[in-house]
Coordinates of C-alpha atoms in Angstrom, one line a residue:
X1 CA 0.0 0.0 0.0
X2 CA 2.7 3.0 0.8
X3 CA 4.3 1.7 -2.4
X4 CA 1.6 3.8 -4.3
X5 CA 1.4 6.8 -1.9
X6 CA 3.3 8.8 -4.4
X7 CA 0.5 7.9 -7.2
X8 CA -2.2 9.9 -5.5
X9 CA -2.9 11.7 -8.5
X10 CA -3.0 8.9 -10.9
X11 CA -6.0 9.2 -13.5
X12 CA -8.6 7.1 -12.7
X13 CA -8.1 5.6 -15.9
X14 CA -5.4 4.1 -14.6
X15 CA -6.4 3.4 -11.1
X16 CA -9.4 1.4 -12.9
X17 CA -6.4 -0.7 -14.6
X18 CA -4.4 -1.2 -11.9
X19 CA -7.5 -2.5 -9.5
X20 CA -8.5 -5.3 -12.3
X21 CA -4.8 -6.3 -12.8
X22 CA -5.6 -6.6 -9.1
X23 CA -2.2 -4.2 -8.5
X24 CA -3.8 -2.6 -5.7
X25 CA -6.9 -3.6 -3.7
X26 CA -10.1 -1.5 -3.6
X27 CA -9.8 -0.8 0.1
X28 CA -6.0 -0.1 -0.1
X29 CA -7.1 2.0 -3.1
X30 CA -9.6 3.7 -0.7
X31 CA -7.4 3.9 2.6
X32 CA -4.4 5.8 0.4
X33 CA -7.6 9.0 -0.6
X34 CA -8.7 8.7 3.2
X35 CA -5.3 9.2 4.5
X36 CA -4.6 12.4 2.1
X37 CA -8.2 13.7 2.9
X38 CA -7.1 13.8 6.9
X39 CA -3.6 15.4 6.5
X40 CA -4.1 17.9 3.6
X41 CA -8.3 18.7 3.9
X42 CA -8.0 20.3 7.5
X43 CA -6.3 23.1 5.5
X44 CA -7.7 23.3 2.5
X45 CA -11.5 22.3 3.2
X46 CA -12.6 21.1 0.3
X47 CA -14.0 17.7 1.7
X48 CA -17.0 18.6 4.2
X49 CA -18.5 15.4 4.9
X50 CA -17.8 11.9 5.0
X51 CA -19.6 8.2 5.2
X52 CA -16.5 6.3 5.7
X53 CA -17.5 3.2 7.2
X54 CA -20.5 2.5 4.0
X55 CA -17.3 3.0 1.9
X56 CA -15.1 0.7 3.6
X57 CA -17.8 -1.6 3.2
X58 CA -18.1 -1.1 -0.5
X59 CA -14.6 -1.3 -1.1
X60 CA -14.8 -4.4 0.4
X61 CA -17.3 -5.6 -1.6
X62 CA -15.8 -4.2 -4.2
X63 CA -12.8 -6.9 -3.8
X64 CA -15.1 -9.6 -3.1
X65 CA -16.2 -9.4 -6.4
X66 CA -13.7 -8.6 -8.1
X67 CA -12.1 -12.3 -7.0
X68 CA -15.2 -13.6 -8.3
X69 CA -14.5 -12.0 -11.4
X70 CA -17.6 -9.9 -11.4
X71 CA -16.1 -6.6 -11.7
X72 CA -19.7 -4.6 -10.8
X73 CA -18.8 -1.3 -14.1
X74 CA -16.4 0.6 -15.9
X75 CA -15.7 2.1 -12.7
X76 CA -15.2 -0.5 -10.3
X77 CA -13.4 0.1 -7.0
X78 CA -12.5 4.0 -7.8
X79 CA -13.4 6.2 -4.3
X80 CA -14.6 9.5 -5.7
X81 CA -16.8 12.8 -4.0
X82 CA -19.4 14.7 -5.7
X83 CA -20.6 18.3 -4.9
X84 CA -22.4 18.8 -1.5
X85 CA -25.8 19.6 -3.6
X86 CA -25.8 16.6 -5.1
X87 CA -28.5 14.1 -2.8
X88 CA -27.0 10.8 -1.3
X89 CA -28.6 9.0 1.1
X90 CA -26.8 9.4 5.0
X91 CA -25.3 12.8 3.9
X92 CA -26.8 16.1 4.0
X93 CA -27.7 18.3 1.1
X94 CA -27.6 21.7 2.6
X95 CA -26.4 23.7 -0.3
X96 CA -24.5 26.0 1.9
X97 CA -27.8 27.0 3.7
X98 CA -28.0 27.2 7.5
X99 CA -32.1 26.2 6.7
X100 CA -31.7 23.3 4.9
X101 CA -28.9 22.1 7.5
X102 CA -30.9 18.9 8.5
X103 CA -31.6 18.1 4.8
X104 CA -30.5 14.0 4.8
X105 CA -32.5 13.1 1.4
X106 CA -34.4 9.1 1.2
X107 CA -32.9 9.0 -2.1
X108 CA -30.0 9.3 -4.4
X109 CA -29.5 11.3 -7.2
X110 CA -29.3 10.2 -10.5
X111 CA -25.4 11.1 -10.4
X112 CA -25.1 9.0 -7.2
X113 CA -26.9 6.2 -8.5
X114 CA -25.2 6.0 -11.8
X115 CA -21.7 6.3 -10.5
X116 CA -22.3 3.5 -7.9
X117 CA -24.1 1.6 -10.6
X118 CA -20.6 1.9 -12.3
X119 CA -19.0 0.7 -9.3
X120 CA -17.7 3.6 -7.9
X121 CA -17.3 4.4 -4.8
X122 CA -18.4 7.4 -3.3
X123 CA -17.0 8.4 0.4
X124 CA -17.7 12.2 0.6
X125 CA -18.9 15.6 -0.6
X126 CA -17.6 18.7 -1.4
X127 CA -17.9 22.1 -1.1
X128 CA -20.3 25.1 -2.3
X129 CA -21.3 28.3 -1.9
X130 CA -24.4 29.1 -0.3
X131 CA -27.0 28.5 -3.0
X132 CA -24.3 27.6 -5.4
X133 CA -24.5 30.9 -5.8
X134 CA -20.7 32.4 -5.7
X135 CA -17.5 32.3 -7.3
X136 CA -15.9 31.2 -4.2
X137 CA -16.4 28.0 -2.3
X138 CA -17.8 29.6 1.2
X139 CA -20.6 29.4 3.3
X140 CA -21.9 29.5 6.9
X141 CA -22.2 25.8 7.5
X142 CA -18.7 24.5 6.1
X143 CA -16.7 27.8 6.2
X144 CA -14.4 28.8 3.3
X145 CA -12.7 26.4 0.8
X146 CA -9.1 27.5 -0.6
X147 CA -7.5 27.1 -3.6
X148 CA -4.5 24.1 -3.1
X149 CA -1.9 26.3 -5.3
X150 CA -2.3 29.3 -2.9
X151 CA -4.1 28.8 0.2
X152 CA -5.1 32.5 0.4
X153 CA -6.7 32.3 -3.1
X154 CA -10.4 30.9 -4.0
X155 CA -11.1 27.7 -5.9
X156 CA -14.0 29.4 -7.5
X157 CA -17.5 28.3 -7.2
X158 CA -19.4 26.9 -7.2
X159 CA -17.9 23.7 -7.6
X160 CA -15.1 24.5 -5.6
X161 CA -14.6 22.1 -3.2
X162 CA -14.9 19.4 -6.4
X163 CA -12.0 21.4 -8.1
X164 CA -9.8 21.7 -4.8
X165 CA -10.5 18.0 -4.0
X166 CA -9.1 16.9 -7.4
X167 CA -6.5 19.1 -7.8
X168 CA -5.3 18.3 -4.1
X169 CA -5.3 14.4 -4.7
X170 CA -8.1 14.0 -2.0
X171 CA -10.2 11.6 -4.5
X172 CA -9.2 10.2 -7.9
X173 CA -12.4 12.4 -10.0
X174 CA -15.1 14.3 -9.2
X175 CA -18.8 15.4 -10.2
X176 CA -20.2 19.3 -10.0
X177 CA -22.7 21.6 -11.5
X178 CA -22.4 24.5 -13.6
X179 CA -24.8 27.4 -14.8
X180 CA -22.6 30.2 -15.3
X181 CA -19.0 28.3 -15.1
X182 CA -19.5 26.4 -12.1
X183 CA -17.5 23.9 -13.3
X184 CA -15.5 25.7 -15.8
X185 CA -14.2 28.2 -13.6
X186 CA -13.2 26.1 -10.7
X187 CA -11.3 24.1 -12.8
X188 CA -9.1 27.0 -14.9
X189 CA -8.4 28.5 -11.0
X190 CA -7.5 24.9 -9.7
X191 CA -5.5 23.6 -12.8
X192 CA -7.7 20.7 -13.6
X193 CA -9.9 19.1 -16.2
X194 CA -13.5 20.0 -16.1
X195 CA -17.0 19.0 -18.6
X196 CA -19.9 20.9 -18.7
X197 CA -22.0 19.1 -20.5
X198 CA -24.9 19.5 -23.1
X199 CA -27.9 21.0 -21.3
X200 CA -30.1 18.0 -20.2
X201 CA -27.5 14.9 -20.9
X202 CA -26.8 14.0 -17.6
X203 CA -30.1 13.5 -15.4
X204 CA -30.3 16.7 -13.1
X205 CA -32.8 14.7 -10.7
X206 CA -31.7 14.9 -7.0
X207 CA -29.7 17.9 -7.7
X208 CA -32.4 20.7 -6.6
X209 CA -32.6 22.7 -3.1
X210 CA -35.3 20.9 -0.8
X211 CA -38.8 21.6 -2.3
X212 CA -37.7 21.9 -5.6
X213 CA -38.1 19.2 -8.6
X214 CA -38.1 21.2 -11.9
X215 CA -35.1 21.0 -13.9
X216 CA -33.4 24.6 -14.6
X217 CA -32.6 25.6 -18.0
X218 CA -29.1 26.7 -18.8
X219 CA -27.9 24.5 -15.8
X220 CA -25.8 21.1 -16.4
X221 CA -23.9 18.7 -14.1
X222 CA -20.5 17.2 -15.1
X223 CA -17.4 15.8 -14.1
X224 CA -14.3 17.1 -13.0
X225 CA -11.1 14.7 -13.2
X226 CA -7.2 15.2 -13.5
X227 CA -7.7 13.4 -17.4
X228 CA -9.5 14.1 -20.3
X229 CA -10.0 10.5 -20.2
X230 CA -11.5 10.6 -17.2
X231 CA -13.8 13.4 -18.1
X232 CA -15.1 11.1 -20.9
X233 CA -15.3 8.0 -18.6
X234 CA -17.4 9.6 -16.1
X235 CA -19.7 11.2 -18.7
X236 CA -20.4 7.5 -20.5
X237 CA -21.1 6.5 -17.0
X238 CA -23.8 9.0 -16.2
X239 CA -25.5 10.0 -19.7
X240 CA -29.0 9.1 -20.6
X241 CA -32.2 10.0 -20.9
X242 CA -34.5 10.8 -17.8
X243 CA -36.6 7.4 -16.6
X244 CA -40.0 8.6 -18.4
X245 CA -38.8 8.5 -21.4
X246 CA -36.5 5.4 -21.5
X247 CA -39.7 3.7 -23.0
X248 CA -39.3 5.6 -26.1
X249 CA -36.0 7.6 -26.1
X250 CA -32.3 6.6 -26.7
X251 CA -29.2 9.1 -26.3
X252 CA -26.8 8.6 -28.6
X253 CA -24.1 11.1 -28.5
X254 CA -21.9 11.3 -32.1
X255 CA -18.4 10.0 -31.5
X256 CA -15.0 11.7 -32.3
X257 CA -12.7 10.0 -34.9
X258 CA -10.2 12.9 -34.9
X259 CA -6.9 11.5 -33.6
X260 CA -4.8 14.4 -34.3
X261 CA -5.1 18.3 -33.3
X262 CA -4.3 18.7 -37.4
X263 CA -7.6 17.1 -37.7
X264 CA -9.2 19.9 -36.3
X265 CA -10.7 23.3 -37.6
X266 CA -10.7 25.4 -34.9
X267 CA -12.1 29.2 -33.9
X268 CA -10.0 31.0 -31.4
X269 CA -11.8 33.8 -29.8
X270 CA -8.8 35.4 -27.4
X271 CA -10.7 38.9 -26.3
X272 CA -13.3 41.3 -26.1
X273 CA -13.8 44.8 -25.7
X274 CA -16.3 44.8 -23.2
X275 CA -15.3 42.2 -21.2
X276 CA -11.4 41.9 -21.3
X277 CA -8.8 39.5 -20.7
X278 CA -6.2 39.6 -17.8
X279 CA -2.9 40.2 -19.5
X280 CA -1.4 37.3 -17.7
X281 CA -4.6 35.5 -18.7
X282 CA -4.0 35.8 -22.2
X283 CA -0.2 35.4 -22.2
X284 CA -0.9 31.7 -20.9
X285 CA -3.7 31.3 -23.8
X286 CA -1.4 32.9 -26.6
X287 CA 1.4 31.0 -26.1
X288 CA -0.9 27.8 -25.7
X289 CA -3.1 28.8 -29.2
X290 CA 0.5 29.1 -30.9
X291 CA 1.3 25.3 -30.1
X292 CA -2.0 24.3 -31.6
X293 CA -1.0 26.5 -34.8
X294 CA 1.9 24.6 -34.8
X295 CA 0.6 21.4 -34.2
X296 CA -1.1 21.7 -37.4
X297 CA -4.5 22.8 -36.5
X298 CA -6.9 25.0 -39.5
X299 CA -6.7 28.3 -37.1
X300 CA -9.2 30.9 -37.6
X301 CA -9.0 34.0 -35.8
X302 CA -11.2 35.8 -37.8
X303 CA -14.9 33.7 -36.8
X304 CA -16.8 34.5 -33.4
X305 CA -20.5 34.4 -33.3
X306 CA -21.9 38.1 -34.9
X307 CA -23.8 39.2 -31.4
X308 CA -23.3 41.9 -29.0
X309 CA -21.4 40.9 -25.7
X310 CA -23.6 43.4 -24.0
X311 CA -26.5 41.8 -25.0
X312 CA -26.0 38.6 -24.3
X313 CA -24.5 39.4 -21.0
X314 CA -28.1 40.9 -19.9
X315 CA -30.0 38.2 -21.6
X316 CA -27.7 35.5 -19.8
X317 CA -27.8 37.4 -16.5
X318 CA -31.8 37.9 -16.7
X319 CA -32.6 34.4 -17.7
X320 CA -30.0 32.1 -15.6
X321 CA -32.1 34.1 -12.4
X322 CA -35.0 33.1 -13.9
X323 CA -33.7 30.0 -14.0
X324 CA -33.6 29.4 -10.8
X325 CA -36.9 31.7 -9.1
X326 CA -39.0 28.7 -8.2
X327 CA -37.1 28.3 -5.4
X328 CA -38.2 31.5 -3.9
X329 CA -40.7 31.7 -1.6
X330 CA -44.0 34.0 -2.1
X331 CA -42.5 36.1 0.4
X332 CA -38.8 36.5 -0.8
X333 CA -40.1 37.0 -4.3
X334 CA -42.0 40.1 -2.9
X335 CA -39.1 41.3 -1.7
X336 CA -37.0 41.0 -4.7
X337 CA -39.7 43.2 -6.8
X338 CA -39.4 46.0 -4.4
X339 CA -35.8 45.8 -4.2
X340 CA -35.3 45.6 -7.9
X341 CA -38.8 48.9 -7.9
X342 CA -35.8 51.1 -6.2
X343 CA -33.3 50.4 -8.8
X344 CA -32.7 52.9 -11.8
X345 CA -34.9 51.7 -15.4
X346 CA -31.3 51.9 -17.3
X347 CA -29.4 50.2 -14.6
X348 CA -27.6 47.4 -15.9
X349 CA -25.2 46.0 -13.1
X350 CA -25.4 42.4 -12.2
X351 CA -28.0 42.9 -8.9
X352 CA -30.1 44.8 -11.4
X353 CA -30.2 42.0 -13.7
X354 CA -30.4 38.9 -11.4
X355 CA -33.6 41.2 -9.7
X356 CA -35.2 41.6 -13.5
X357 CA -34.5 37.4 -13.7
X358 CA -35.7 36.5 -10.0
X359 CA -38.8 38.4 -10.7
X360 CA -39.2 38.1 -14.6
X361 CA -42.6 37.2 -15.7
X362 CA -43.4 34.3 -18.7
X363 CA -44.3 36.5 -20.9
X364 CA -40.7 38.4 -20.3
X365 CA -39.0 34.6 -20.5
X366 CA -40.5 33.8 -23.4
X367 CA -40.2 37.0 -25.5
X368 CA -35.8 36.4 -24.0
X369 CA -36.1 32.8 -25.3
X370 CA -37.1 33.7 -28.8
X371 CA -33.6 36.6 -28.4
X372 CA -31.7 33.2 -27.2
X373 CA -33.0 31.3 -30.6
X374 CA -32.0 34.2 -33.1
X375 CA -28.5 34.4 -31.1
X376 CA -28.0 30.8 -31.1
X377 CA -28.1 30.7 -34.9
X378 CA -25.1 32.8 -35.0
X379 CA -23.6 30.1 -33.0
X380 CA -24.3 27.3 -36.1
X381 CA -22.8 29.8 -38.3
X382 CA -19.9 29.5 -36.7
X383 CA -20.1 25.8 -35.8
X384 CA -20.8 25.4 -40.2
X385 CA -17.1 26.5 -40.4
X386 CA -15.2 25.1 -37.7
X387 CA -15.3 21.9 -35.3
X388 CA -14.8 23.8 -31.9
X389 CA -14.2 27.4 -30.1
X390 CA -11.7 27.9 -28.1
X391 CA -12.0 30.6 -25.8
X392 CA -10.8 31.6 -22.1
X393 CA -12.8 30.3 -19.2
X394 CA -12.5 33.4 -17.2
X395 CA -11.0 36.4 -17.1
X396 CA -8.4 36.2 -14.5
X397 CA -6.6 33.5 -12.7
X398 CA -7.6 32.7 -9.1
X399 CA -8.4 36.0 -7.1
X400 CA -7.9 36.4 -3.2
X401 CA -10.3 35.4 -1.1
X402 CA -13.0 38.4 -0.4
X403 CA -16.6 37.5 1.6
X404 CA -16.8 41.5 2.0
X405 CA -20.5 42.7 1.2
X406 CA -23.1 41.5 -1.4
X407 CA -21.1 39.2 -4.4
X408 CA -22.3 41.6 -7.1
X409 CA -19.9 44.4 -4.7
X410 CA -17.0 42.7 -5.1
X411 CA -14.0 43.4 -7.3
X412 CA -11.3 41.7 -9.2
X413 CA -8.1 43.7 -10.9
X414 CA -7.5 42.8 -15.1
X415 CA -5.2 44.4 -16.6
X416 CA -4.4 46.8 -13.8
X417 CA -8.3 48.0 -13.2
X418 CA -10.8 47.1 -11.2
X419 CA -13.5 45.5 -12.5
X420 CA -16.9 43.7 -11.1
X421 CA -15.9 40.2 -9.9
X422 CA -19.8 39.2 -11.3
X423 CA -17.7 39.7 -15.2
X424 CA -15.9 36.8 -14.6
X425 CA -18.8 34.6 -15.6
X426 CA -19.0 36.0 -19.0
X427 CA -16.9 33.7 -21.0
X428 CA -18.6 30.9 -19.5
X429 CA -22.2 32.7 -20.2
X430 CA -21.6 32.7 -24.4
X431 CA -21.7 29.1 -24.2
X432 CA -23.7 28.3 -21.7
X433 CA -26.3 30.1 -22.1
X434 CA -27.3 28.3 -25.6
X435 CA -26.7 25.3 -23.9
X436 CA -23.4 24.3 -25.8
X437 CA -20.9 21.6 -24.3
X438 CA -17.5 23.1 -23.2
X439 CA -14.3 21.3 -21.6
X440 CA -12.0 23.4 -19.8
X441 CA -8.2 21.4 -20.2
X442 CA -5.1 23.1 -18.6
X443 CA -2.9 25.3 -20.5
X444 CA -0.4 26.2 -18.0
X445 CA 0.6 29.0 -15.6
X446 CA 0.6 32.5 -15.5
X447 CA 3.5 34.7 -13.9
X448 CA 1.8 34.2 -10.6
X449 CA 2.8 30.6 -10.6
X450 CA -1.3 29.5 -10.7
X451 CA -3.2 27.5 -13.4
X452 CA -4.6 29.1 -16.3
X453 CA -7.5 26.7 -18.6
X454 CA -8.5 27.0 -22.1
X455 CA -12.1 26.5 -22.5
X456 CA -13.4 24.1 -25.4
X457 CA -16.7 25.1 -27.1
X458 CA -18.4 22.6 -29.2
X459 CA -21.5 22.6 -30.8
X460 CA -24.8 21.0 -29.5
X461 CA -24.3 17.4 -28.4
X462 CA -20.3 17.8 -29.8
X463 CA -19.4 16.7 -26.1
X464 CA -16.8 14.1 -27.0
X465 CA -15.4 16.1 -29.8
X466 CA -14.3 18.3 -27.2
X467 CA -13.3 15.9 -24.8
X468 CA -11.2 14.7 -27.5
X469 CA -9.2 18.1 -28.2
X470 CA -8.5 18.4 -24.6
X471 CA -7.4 14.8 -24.7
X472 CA -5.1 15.7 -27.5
X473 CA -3.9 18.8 -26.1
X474 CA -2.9 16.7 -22.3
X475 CA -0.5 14.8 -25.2
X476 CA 0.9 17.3 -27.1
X477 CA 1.1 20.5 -25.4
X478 CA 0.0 20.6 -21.5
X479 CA -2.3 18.6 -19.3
X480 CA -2.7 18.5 -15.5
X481 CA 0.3 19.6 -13.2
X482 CA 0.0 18.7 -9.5
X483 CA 0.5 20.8 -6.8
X484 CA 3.7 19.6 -5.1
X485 CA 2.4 18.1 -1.9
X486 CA 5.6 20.4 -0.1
X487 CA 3.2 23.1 -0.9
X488 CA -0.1 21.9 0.2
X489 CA -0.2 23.6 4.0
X490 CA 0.9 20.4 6.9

C-alpha cells in the first residue's frame, strides 16, 4: 500500500487498470484517498462530509467481487466525492444554507446512483457556496474552501470544493454543476480538467434545493477529473435520458474520430472589448493557441458568433435568475420586486439583472427565449465552419479570497483596473447560455505561478469532440500539473 502513496494523482483511468490487474486492492485504493483527505483537507477544506464506514464496506465488496470475477462497471473500486448539492442518502444536502442544514434526502441522485451503478465508490462531498450561488467556495455551515496552489486564493465556485479535491489528490475524479461556469471556472483557478456538458445529458434529478423538482434551463452537471479520459469516462457512466422517457428515447451522443489536433478546424476567440482578458490571462492562452498552430490545427482568428457581448450578457444574466426563481418563496419573491422597484430603469449591473430574472414574468422569459434562438443561430454559423471554439474560461486567474459585502460588490483587478468580480462569468455565459458543451483542459501557468485553462466550445451534443481536443492537447502541449504536496499547507 505505501508503495503507491506517491500515485495519488493517478487518473482514474489508470487506477481502474491497476484495481482489475488486481495491482492494488479497492480498500487499499480507498485507505491511500482517506489518509490524504485527513492530512491535507484540515487546510484546504474542500471535503465537508464523509460516510467512511459505508465505503469501507463497499470497497470491500468491491474486492469480493472482483475475486469472483464480477467486476460490478467501468468504474469498479474508484473512491470519488461529488458536490455537496448533489442528494445521497446518509449525507446532508444543505447547499450552503443554514435552513436546509438537517436536509438528509431518502434518495439518491441520478449522479449517485449511476456512478455506484458503475462501481464507484463514493466516500464524501464537497464544497459550495451558499445557494451555489458564488464564485468562491464559502458558506456559513462548512466555512471557506481554498485554492490548493495558494491557500489564500479561492477555488471558485461553485464547484469549488470538487475542483480543490481533485487538484489536491483528496479523490481520484469528481462530479459538480455548472450554470454560469461552475465547473468551468473552478477548474481553470484549480488547474484541472472539467466538462460541462450539453444541457439535459446528464439527469439533473436529486440535484435541486429541498422543495424543488423542476429542472433549470441553462444548468448542467458534469465531471471534474485530472484526465480528459476521465472526463469522458465519467460522462459514458452518467449520460441518458431521464426514466420517463427510457420507453421511447435513446441518447446517442456522435463519436469523435479525430486523432490528431491537425484534424481539427478550430475558432480562437482570445478577447473582447467589453469584457477583457487579464494580460497574464491571455499570455498563458497565446502561447498555448500558438502550439495548436503549430501542431497543425486549421486556425481561424477571424470567426466568433456576430452578437453583441452586452446583449447577451443581460439576456444571460436575466434568464440564468429566472432559472432558478421557483425556489423563492411568495415572500422572498415580494421582496425581490421591491428591491429591484428602487433600482434605476437603465441600470444594468449584475443585482439589477439577477432582480429583472428573479422576478421576470413568462411573458418576459418567453419574449428572451425567442432573443436566445435568433443568437443561437449565430452560433451554427460559426459551428458550419469550424469543429470547436476555443476561448478563455474566465477572465483572470484565481483572485484572493474576499466575503466583504453582497457578491455583485466585489472586485477583481484585469489588466491593472478594477473591475466587477460578477464579469468573470462571461466567458462561460456565451456558451452556456445556448446550452453548448464546453471542456476546460489546462494550459499552464501564468507569472503568478497558478493555473490558467482553455475552454473548449463545441456545438450542440459535440461533447466528446471536445473531450477529444482536450485529450489531444494533455498529449501534445499541456495537461494536468499537480501541486507539489511540499506546498499543500501540513
Amino acid at each position: 500500500m505505501l508503495g503507491f502513496a506517491n500515485m495519488a494523482y493517478q487518473s482514474a483511468t489508470e487506477w481502474c487498470r491497476l484495481v482489475r490487474n488486481r495491482d492494488i486492492s479497492c480498500r487499499e485504493l480507498l485507505d491511500l484517498y482517506l489518509l490524504r483527505v485527513e492530512k491535507y483537507n484540515p487546510q484546504i477544506n474542500a471535503v465537508v462530509c464523509m460516510d467512511p464506514e459505508r465505503a469501507i464496506k463497499s470497497a470491500t465488496l468491491a474486492d469480493d467481487q472482483l475475486s469472483k470475477g464480477e467486476p460490478s462497471g467501468p468504474l469498479h473500486g474508484i473512491p470519488m466525492t461529488v458536490k455537496e448539492a448533489f442528494d445521497m442518502v446518509g449525507m446532508p444536502s444543505t447547499w450552503g444554507v443554514v435552513d436546509f442544514k438537517d436536509n438528509y434526502p431518502s434518495t439518491n441522485s441520478h449522479v449517485v446512483d449511476a456512478l455506484s451503478g458503475a462501481g464507484a465508490i463514493v466516500f464524501g462531498k464537497t464544497n459550495v457556496p451558499a445557494w451555489l450561488s458564488d464564485w468562491q467556495s464559502f458558506n456559513p455551515i462548512y466555512g471557506t474552501t481554498s485554492n490548493p496552489w495558494d491557500i489564500t486564493r479561492v477555488p471558485g465556485g461553485s464547484s469549488g470544493g470538487s475542483a480543490a479535491a481533485v487538484a489536491a489528490g483528496l479523490g481520484v475524479c469528481e462530479f459538480g454543476s455548472d450554470i454560469a461556469g461552475s465547473i468551468r471556472g473552478p477548474a481553470h483557478f484549480c488547474g484541472v480538467y472539467g466538462h460541462k456538458p450539453t444541457c439535459d445529458i446528464v439527469s439533473q434529478r436529486g440535484h435541486s434545493p429541498p422543495g424543488v423538482t423542476n429542472v433549470p434551463d441553462i444548468a448542467a452537471v458534469g465531471p471534474i477529473a485530472r484526465s480528459a479520459t476521465d472526463l469522458e469516462l465519467l460522462l459514458r457512466a452518467t449520460i441518458g435520458v431521464e426514466d420517463y422517457r427510457r420507453n421511447a428515447w435513446q441518447l446517442v451522443l456522435p463519436e469523435c474520430s479525430k486523432k490528431t489536433v491537425s484534424e481539427f478546424r478550430v475558432a480562437i476567440i482570445d478577447d473582447d472589448s467589453c469584457f477583457p482578458v487579464d494580460g497574464e490571462v491571455k499570455q498563458v492562452l497565446d502561447g498555448l493557441y500558438d502550439e495548436i498552430e503549430r501542431a497543425g490545427a486549421k486556425v481561424r482568428r477571424d470567426i466568433r458568433p456576430d452578437f453583441d457581448s452586452r446583449e447577451v450578457m443581460q439576456l444571460f444574466g436575466q434568464m440564468r435568475y429566472a432559472a432558478v426563481s421557483d425556489g423563492q418563496s411568495v415572500e422572498v419573491f415580494n421582496e425581490n420586486k421591491k428591491r429591484l422597484a428602487t433600482l434605476d430603469d437603465e441600470d444594468e449591473g449584475f443585482l439589477a439583472r439577477s432582480l429583472h430574472g428573479l422576478t421576470m414574468s413568462h411573458y418576459q422569459w418567453l419574449r428572451f427565449n425567442e432573443r436566445r434562438e435568433e443568437l443561437r443561430r449565430e452560433w451554427d454559423k460559426v459551428f458550419a465552419e469550424v469543429d470547436i471554439v476555443l476561448c478563455p474560461a474566465a477572465t483572470t486567474v484565481a483572485f484572493p479570497h474576499d466575503q466583504n459585502g453582497e457578491r455583485h460588490e466585489r472586485m477583481v483587478e484585469v489588466n491593472g483596473e478594477l473591475v466587477p468580480g460578477t464579469d468573470e462569468t462571461f466567458w462561460a455565459g456565451i456558451s452556456g447560455f445556448f446550452h453548448l458543451p464546453a471542456t476546460v483542459a489546462p494550459a499552464g501557468f501564468g507569472h503568478s505561478g497558478l493555473p490558467v485553462g482553455v475552454q473548449i466550445v463545441g456545438q450542440r451534443y459535440m461533447d466528446f469532440q471536445c473531450i477529444r481536443f482536450a485529450g489531444l492537447l494533455e498529449q501534445q502541449v499541456a495537461g494536468f500539473v499537480a501541486p507539489d504536496d511540499k506546498t499543500l499547507p501540513d
